[in-house]
Amino acid sequence: MPGMGPEIGDLVEDRQGRRAIVTDIKRGKTWVLRPPSGGTTAQWETDDRGSLQVLETRASRLGRERGPSEIPSRGSCRGQ
Protein backbone atom coordinates (compact mmCIF):
# COMPACT_ATOMS: atom_id res chain seq x y z
CA MET A 1 0.00 0.00 0.00
CA PRO A 2 1.46 3.36 -0.95
CA GLY A 3 2.29 5.53 2.04
CA MET A 4 2.24 2.55 4.39
CA GLY A 5 6.01 2.10 4.53
CA PRO A 6 8.73 0.80 2.27
CA GLU A 7 7.61 -1.03 -0.86
CA ILE A 8 9.10 -3.95 -2.76
CA GLY A 9 12.27 -2.90 -4.56
CA ASP A 10 12.97 0.12 -2.35
CA LEU A 11 16.48 0.68 -0.98
CA VAL A 12 16.19 1.09 2.79
CA GLU A 13 18.35 1.41 5.88
CA ASP A 14 17.43 -0.26 9.16
CA ARG A 15 18.15 0.95 12.70
CA GLN A 16 21.43 -1.00 12.78
CA GLY A 17 22.62 0.97 9.73
CA ARG A 18 22.30 -1.98 7.33
CA ARG A 19 21.28 -1.07 3.81
CA ALA A 20 18.91 -3.46 2.10
CA ILE A 21 16.47 -3.99 -0.75
CA VAL A 22 12.91 -4.92 0.19
CA THR A 23 12.21 -8.23 -1.58
CA ASP A 24 8.82 -9.11 -0.13
CA ILE A 25 6.15 -7.89 2.26
CA LYS A 26 4.33 -10.73 3.98
CA ARG A 27 0.68 -10.02 4.86
CA GLY A 28 1.48 -6.30 4.95
CA LYS A 29 3.28 -6.75 8.28
CA THR A 30 6.69 -8.33 7.70
CA TRP A 31 9.34 -6.84 5.42
CA VAL A 32 11.82 -9.29 3.88
CA LEU A 33 15.20 -7.66 3.22
CA ARG A 34 18.41 -8.59 1.42
CA PRO A 35 21.73 -6.82 0.98
CA PRO A 36 21.82 -4.38 -1.99
CA SER A 37 24.40 -6.57 -3.72
CA GLY A 38 25.25 -10.22 -3.58
CA GLY A 39 23.01 -13.22 -3.22
CA THR A 40 19.72 -13.70 -1.46
CA THR A 41 21.03 -16.13 1.16
CA ALA A 42 21.65 -13.36 3.71
CA GLN A 43 18.01 -12.27 3.97
CA TRP A 44 16.43 -11.02 7.17
CA GLU A 45 12.99 -9.84 8.22
CA THR A 46 11.46 -7.09 10.32
CA ASP A 47 7.91 -6.44 11.41
CA ASP A 48 8.76 -2.88 12.50
CA ARG A 49 8.24 -0.72 9.42
CA GLY A 50 9.23 2.29 11.50
CA SER A 51 12.75 0.85 11.74
CA LEU A 52 13.18 1.17 7.96
CA GLN A 53 14.09 4.46 6.31
CA VAL A 54 13.57 4.61 2.54
CA LEU A 55 16.79 5.86 0.95
CA GLU A 56 15.61 5.47 -2.65
CA THR A 57 12.42 4.15 -4.16
CA ARG A 58 12.48 1.33 -6.70
CA ALA A 59 11.23 3.63 -9.47
CA SER A 60 13.93 6.21 -8.78
CA ARG A 61 16.67 3.57 -8.57
CA LEU A 62 15.65 1.88 -11.82
CA GLY A 63 15.39 5.20 -13.65
CA ARG A 64 18.87 6.17 -12.48
CA GLU A 65 20.37 2.78 -13.36
CA ARG A 66 18.82 2.73 -16.84
CA GLY A 67 19.82 6.27 -17.69
CA PRO A 68 17.99 8.59 -20.08
CA SER A 69 19.18 6.80 -23.24
CA GLU A 70 17.38 3.59 -22.25
CA ILE A 71 14.05 5.18 -21.42
CA PRO A 72 11.92 5.15 -24.59
CA SER A 73 10.34 8.39 -25.64
CA ARG A 74 6.77 8.73 -26.88
CA GLY A 75 6.24 7.48 -30.40
CA SER A 76 9.55 5.61 -30.45
CA CYS A 77 7.92 2.19 -30.82
CA ARG A 78 8.84 0.19 -33.90
CA GLY A 79 6.39 0.30 -36.76
CA GLN A 80 5.28 3.88 -36.18
mmCIF file of N, CA and C in Angstrom:
data_model
loop_
_atom_site.group_PDB
_atom_site.id
_atom_site.type_symbol
_atom_site.label_atom_id
_atom_site.label_comp_id
_atom_site.label_asym_id
_atom_site.label_seq_id
_atom_site.Cartn_x
_atom_site.Cartn_y
_atom_site.Cartn_z
ATOM 1 N N MET A 1 0.826 -1.179 0.000
ATOM 2 C CA MET A 1 0.000 0.000 0.000
ATOM 3 C C MET A 1 0.868 1.239 0.000
ATOM 4 N N PRO A 2 0.659 2.146 -0.939
ATOM 5 C CA PRO A 2 1.456 3.363 -0.954
ATOM 6 C C PRO A 2 1.260 4.155 0.326
ATOM 7 N N GLY A 3 2.349 4.742 0.826
ATOM 8 C CA GLY A 3 2.286 5.528 2.036
ATOM 9 C C GLY A 3 2.267 4.710 3.319
ATOM 10 N N MET A 4 2.315 3.408 3.202
ATOM 11 C CA MET A 4 2.243 2.550 4.386
ATOM 12 C C MET A 4 3.626 2.021 4.775
ATOM 13 N N GLY A 5 4.670 2.557 4.213
ATOM 14 C CA GLY A 5 6.013 2.096 4.529
ATOM 15 C C GLY A 5 6.752 1.730 3.267
ATOM 16 N N PRO A 6 7.936 1.181 3.426
ATOM 17 C CA PRO A 6 8.733 0.797 2.271
ATOM 18 C C PRO A 6 7.986 -0.215 1.392
ATOM 19 N N GLU A 7 8.235 -0.127 0.099
ATOM 20 C CA GLU A 7 7.611 -1.031 -0.860
ATOM 21 C C GLU A 7 8.655 -1.945 -1.470
ATOM 22 N N ILE A 8 8.196 -2.991 -2.119
ATOM 23 C CA ILE A 8 9.103 -3.952 -2.756
ATOM 24 C C ILE A 8 9.988 -3.225 -3.753
ATOM 25 N N GLY A 9 11.287 -3.502 -3.665
ATOM 26 C CA GLY A 9 12.269 -2.897 -4.560
ATOM 27 C C GLY A 9 12.918 -1.639 -4.020
ATOM 28 N N ASP A 10 12.381 -1.088 -2.930
ATOM 29 C CA ASP A 10 12.968 0.120 -2.345
ATOM 30 C C ASP A 10 14.300 -0.203 -1.672
ATOM 31 N N LEU A 11 15.234 0.755 -1.729
ATOM 32 C CA LEU A 11 16.477 0.677 -0.984
ATOM 33 C C LEU A 11 16.217 1.336 0.363
ATOM 34 N N VAL A 12 16.476 0.599 1.440
ATOM 35 C CA VAL A 12 16.185 1.094 2.787
ATOM 36 C C VAL A 12 17.418 0.950 3.679
ATOM 37 N N GLU A 13 17.336 1.595 4.843
ATOM 38 C CA GLU A 13 18.347 1.408 5.878
ATOM 39 C C GLU A 13 17.616 1.108 7.173
ATOM 40 N N ASP A 14 18.078 0.084 7.902
ATOM 41 C CA ASP A 14 17.427 -0.262 9.164
ATOM 42 C C ASP A 14 18.117 0.450 10.328
ATOM 43 N N ARG A 15 17.617 0.251 11.516
ATOM 44 C CA ARG A 15 18.155 0.952 12.699
ATOM 45 C C ARG A 15 19.597 0.575 13.017
ATOM 46 N N GLN A 16 20.027 -0.591 12.559
ATOM 47 C CA GLN A 16 21.425 -1.004 12.777
ATOM 48 C C GLN A 16 22.359 -0.414 11.720
ATOM 49 N N GLY A 17 21.805 0.354 10.777
ATOM 50 C CA GLY A 17 22.620 0.970 9.729
ATOM 51 C C GLY A 17 22.858 0.075 8.534
ATOM 52 N N ARG A 18 22.151 -1.061 8.470
ATOM 53 C CA ARG A 18 22.304 -1.976 7.326
ATOM 54 C C ARG A 18 21.436 -1.499 6.181
ATOM 55 N N ARG A 19 22.046 -1.397 5.013
ATOM 56 C CA ARG A 19 21.276 -1.065 3.806
ATOM 57 C C ARG A 19 20.745 -2.356 3.206
ATOM 58 N N ALA A 20 19.549 -2.257 2.623
ATOM 59 C CA ALA A 20 18.906 -3.457 2.095
ATOM 60 C C ALA A 20 17.907 -3.085 1.016
ATOM 61 N N ILE A 21 17.551 -4.088 0.223
ATOM 62 C CA ILE A 21 16.474 -3.990 -0.752
ATOM 63 C C ILE A 21 15.295 -4.787 -0.186
ATOM 64 N N VAL A 22 14.110 -4.213 -0.243
ATOM 65 C CA VAL A 22 12.906 -4.923 0.193
ATOM 66 C C VAL A 22 12.547 -5.919 -0.910
ATOM 67 N N THR A 23 12.520 -7.207 -0.571
ATOM 68 C CA THR A 23 12.214 -8.233 -1.580
ATOM 69 C C THR A 23 10.796 -8.766 -1.473
ATOM 70 N N ASP A 24 10.168 -8.601 -0.309
ATOM 71 C CA ASP A 24 8.816 -9.106 -0.133
ATOM 72 C C ASP A 24 8.196 -8.412 1.078
ATOM 73 N N ILE A 25 6.883 -8.362 1.091
ATOM 74 C CA ILE A 25 6.148 -7.890 2.262
ATOM 75 C C ILE A 25 5.082 -8.939 2.541
ATOM 76 N N LYS A 26 5.238 -9.637 3.636
ATOM 77 C CA LYS A 26 4.326 -10.732 3.980
ATOM 78 C C LYS A 26 3.133 -10.203 4.764
ATOM 79 N N ARG A 27 1.948 -10.401 4.210
ATOM 80 C CA ARG A 27 0.683 -10.019 4.855
ATOM 81 C C ARG A 27 0.656 -8.563 5.306
ATOM 82 N N GLY A 28 1.463 -7.722 4.630
ATOM 83 C CA GLY A 28 1.483 -6.301 4.946
ATOM 84 C C GLY A 28 2.104 -5.966 6.290
ATOM 85 N N LYS A 29 2.753 -6.957 6.930
ATOM 86 C CA LYS A 29 3.285 -6.749 8.279
ATOM 87 C C LYS A 29 4.757 -7.075 8.435
ATOM 88 N N THR A 30 5.306 -7.896 7.561
ATOM 89 C CA THR A 30 6.693 -8.331 7.703
ATOM 90 C C THR A 30 7.455 -8.016 6.423
ATOM 91 N N TRP A 31 8.519 -7.214 6.564
ATOM 92 C CA TRP A 31 9.340 -6.835 5.417
ATOM 93 C C TRP A 31 10.509 -7.792 5.326
ATOM 94 N N VAL A 32 10.704 -8.390 4.139
ATOM 95 C CA VAL A 32 11.818 -9.291 3.876
ATOM 96 C C VAL A 32 12.887 -8.461 3.170
ATOM 97 N N LEU A 33 14.099 -8.505 3.698
ATOM 98 C CA LEU A 33 15.195 -7.659 3.219
ATOM 99 C C LEU A 33 16.375 -8.497 2.780
ATOM 100 N N ARG A 34 17.151 -7.965 1.841
ATOM 101 C CA ARG A 34 18.405 -8.589 1.416
ATOM 102 C C ARG A 34 19.430 -7.485 1.192
ATOM 103 N N PRO A 35 20.708 -7.830 1.256
ATOM 104 C CA PRO A 35 21.730 -6.823 0.983
ATOM 105 C C PRO A 35 21.561 -6.252 -0.433
ATOM 106 N N PRO A 36 21.967 -4.990 -0.659
ATOM 107 C CA PRO A 36 21.818 -4.380 -1.990
ATOM 108 C C PRO A 36 22.596 -5.100 -3.089
ATOM 109 N N SER A 37 23.653 -5.809 -2.719
ATOM 110 C CA SER A 37 24.405 -6.566 -3.722
ATOM 111 C C SER A 37 24.712 -7.943 -3.147
ATOM 112 N N GLY A 38 24.973 -8.860 -4.030
ATOM 113 C CA GLY A 38 25.249 -10.221 -3.584
ATOM 114 C C GLY A 38 24.013 -11.097 -3.691
ATOM 115 N N GLY A 39 24.090 -12.246 -3.126
ATOM 116 C CA GLY A 39 23.008 -13.220 -3.216
ATOM 117 C C GLY A 39 21.869 -12.946 -2.262
ATOM 118 N N THR A 40 20.904 -13.835 -2.311
ATOM 119 C CA THR A 40 19.718 -13.698 -1.462
ATOM 120 C C THR A 40 19.788 -14.585 -0.227
ATOM 121 N N THR A 41 20.934 -15.223 0.014
ATOM 122 C CA THR A 41 21.034 -16.131 1.159
ATOM 123 C C THR A 41 21.124 -15.390 2.489
ATOM 124 N N ALA A 42 21.498 -14.126 2.464
ATOM 125 C CA ALA A 42 21.653 -13.359 3.710
ATOM 126 C C ALA A 42 20.420 -12.502 3.989
ATOM 127 N N GLN A 43 19.242 -13.030 3.734
ATOM 128 C CA GLN A 43 18.008 -12.273 3.965
ATOM 129 C C GLN A 43 17.681 -12.198 5.445
ATOM 130 N N TRP A 44 16.961 -11.143 5.820
ATOM 131 C CA TRP A 44 16.435 -11.025 7.172
ATOM 132 C C TRP A 44 15.074 -10.347 7.098
ATOM 133 N N GLU A 45 14.354 -10.379 8.188
ATOM 134 C CA GLU A 45 12.995 -9.842 8.216
ATOM 135 C C GLU A 45 12.836 -8.860 9.370
ATOM 136 N N THR A 46 11.863 -7.965 9.223
ATOM 137 C CA THR A 46 11.457 -7.095 10.321
ATOM 138 C C THR A 46 9.959 -6.875 10.234
ATOM 139 N N ASP A 47 9.337 -6.760 11.377
ATOM 140 C CA ASP A 47 7.908 -6.437 11.407
ATOM 141 C C ASP A 47 7.698 -5.007 11.914
ATOM 142 N N ASP A 48 8.801 -4.267 12.033
ATOM 143 C CA ASP A 48 8.755 -2.882 12.500
ATOM 144 C C ASP A 48 9.060 -1.955 11.324
ATOM 145 N N ARG A 49 8.012 -1.569 10.597
ATOM 146 C CA ARG A 49 8.237 -0.722 9.417
ATOM 147 C C ARG A 49 8.855 0.613 9.797
ATOM 148 N N GLY A 50 8.640 1.050 11.039
ATOM 149 C CA GLY A 50 9.234 2.294 11.500
ATOM 150 C C GLY A 50 10.746 2.228 11.628
ATOM 151 N N SER A 51 11.295 1.014 11.638
ATOM 152 C CA SER A 51 12.749 0.851 11.735
ATOM 153 C C SER A 51 13.427 0.979 10.374
ATOM 154 N N LEU A 52 12.628 1.097 9.308
ATOM 155 C CA LEU A 52 13.177 1.173 7.955
ATOM 156 C C LEU A 52 13.009 2.572 7.384
ATOM 157 N N GLN A 53 14.117 3.145 6.957
ATOM 158 C CA GLN A 53 14.093 4.455 6.311
ATOM 159 C C GLN A 53 14.320 4.238 4.823
ATOM 160 N N VAL A 54 13.413 4.735 3.992
ATOM 161 C CA VAL A 54 13.573 4.610 2.543
ATOM 162 C C VAL A 54 14.653 5.581 2.092
ATOM 163 N N LEU A 55 15.707 5.040 1.491
ATOM 164 C CA LEU A 55 16.786 5.861 0.953
ATOM 165 C C LEU A 55 16.525 6.208 -0.503
ATOM 166 N N GLU A 56 15.928 5.256 -1.231
ATOM 167 C CA GLU A 56 15.610 5.470 -2.646
ATOM 168 C C GLU A 56 14.505 4.502 -3.046
ATOM 169 N N THR A 57 13.501 5.020 -3.720
ATOM 170 C CA THR A 57 12.417 4.147 -4.160
ATOM 171 C C THR A 57 12.884 3.289 -5.328
ATOM 172 N N ARG A 58 12.164 2.214 -5.575
ATOM 173 C CA ARG A 58 12.483 1.328 -6.695
ATOM 174 C C ARG A 58 12.434 2.092 -8.003
ATOM 175 N N ALA A 59 11.385 2.890 -8.214
ATOM 176 C CA ALA A 59 11.231 3.634 -9.468
ATOM 177 C C ALA A 59 12.401 4.582 -9.692
ATOM 178 N N SER A 60 12.813 5.277 -8.668
ATOM 179 C CA SER A 60 13.933 6.210 -8.775
ATOM 180 C C SER A 60 15.235 5.467 -9.082
ATOM 181 N N ARG A 61 15.445 4.366 -8.368
ATOM 182 C CA ARG A 61 16.669 3.574 -8.565
ATOM 183 C C ARG A 61 16.755 3.013 -9.975
ATOM 184 N N LEU A 62 15.645 2.458 -10.478
ATOM 185 C CA LEU A 62 15.654 1.882 -11.820
ATOM 186 C C LEU A 62 15.843 2.956 -12.883
ATOM 187 N N GLY A 63 15.209 4.107 -12.704
ATOM 188 C CA GLY A 63 15.389 5.201 -13.649
ATOM 189 C C GLY A 63 16.830 5.664 -13.704
ATOM 190 N N ARG A 64 17.473 5.751 -12.550
ATOM 191 C CA ARG A 64 18.872 6.166 -12.478
ATOM 192 C C ARG A 64 19.777 5.123 -13.107
ATOM 193 N N GLU A 65 19.522 3.846 -12.833
ATOM 194 C CA GLU A 65 20.370 2.775 -13.360
ATOM 195 C C GLU A 65 20.237 2.627 -14.866
ATOM 196 N N ARG A 66 19.045 2.846 -15.388
ATOM 197 C CA ARG A 66 18.821 2.729 -16.837
ATOM 198 C C ARG A 66 19.420 3.898 -17.588
ATOM 199 N N GLY A 67 19.313 5.070 -17.025
ATOM 200 C CA GLY A 67 19.818 6.267 -17.692
ATOM 201 C C GLY A 67 18.842 6.743 -18.738
ATOM 202 N N PRO A 68 18.961 8.001 -19.149
ATOM 203 C CA PRO A 68 17.994 8.588 -20.078
ATOM 204 C C PRO A 68 18.002 7.941 -21.463
ATOM 205 N N SER A 69 19.125 7.384 -21.893
ATOM 206 C CA SER A 69 19.179 6.799 -23.238
ATOM 207 C C SER A 69 18.397 5.499 -23.340
ATOM 208 N N GLU A 70 18.099 4.857 -22.219
ATOM 209 C CA GLU A 70 17.380 3.585 -22.255
ATOM 210 C C GLU A 70 15.889 3.746 -21.968
ATOM 211 N N ILE A 71 15.457 4.945 -21.674
ATOM 212 C CA ILE A 71 14.049 5.184 -21.417
ATOM 213 C C ILE A 71 13.409 5.617 -22.732
ATOM 214 N N PRO A 72 12.506 4.817 -23.296
ATOM 215 C CA PRO A 72 11.921 5.146 -24.595
ATOM 216 C C PRO A 72 11.084 6.418 -24.515
ATOM 217 N N SER A 73 11.156 7.191 -25.575
ATOM 218 C CA SER A 73 10.336 8.389 -25.645
ATOM 219 C C SER A 73 9.025 8.063 -26.324
ATOM 220 N N ARG A 74 8.065 8.963 -26.234
ATOM 221 C CA ARG A 74 6.774 8.735 -26.881
ATOM 222 C C ARG A 74 6.945 8.601 -28.378
ATOM 223 N N GLY A 75 6.216 7.669 -28.949
ATOM 224 C CA GLY A 75 6.244 7.482 -30.400
ATOM 225 C C GLY A 75 7.502 6.793 -30.913
ATOM 226 N N SER A 76 8.313 6.238 -30.007
ATOM 227 C CA SER A 76 9.546 5.615 -30.449
ATOM 228 C C SER A 76 9.384 4.108 -30.681
ATOM 229 N N CYS A 77 8.160 3.604 -30.597
ATOM 230 C CA CYS A 77 7.924 2.186 -30.820
ATOM 231 C C CYS A 77 8.147 1.846 -32.283
ATOM 232 N N ARG A 78 8.621 0.632 -32.522
ATOM 233 C CA ARG A 78 8.838 0.191 -33.897
ATOM 234 C C ARG A 78 7.509 0.127 -34.639
ATOM 235 N N GLY A 79 7.569 0.405 -35.925
ATOM 236 C CA GLY A 79 6.389 0.299 -36.758
ATOM 237 C C GLY A 79 5.562 1.566 -36.796
ATOM 238 N N GLN A 80 6.031 2.616 -36.151
ATOM 239 C CA GLN A 80 5.282 3.879 -36.183
ATOM 240 C C GLN A 80 5.926 4.831 -37.141
#
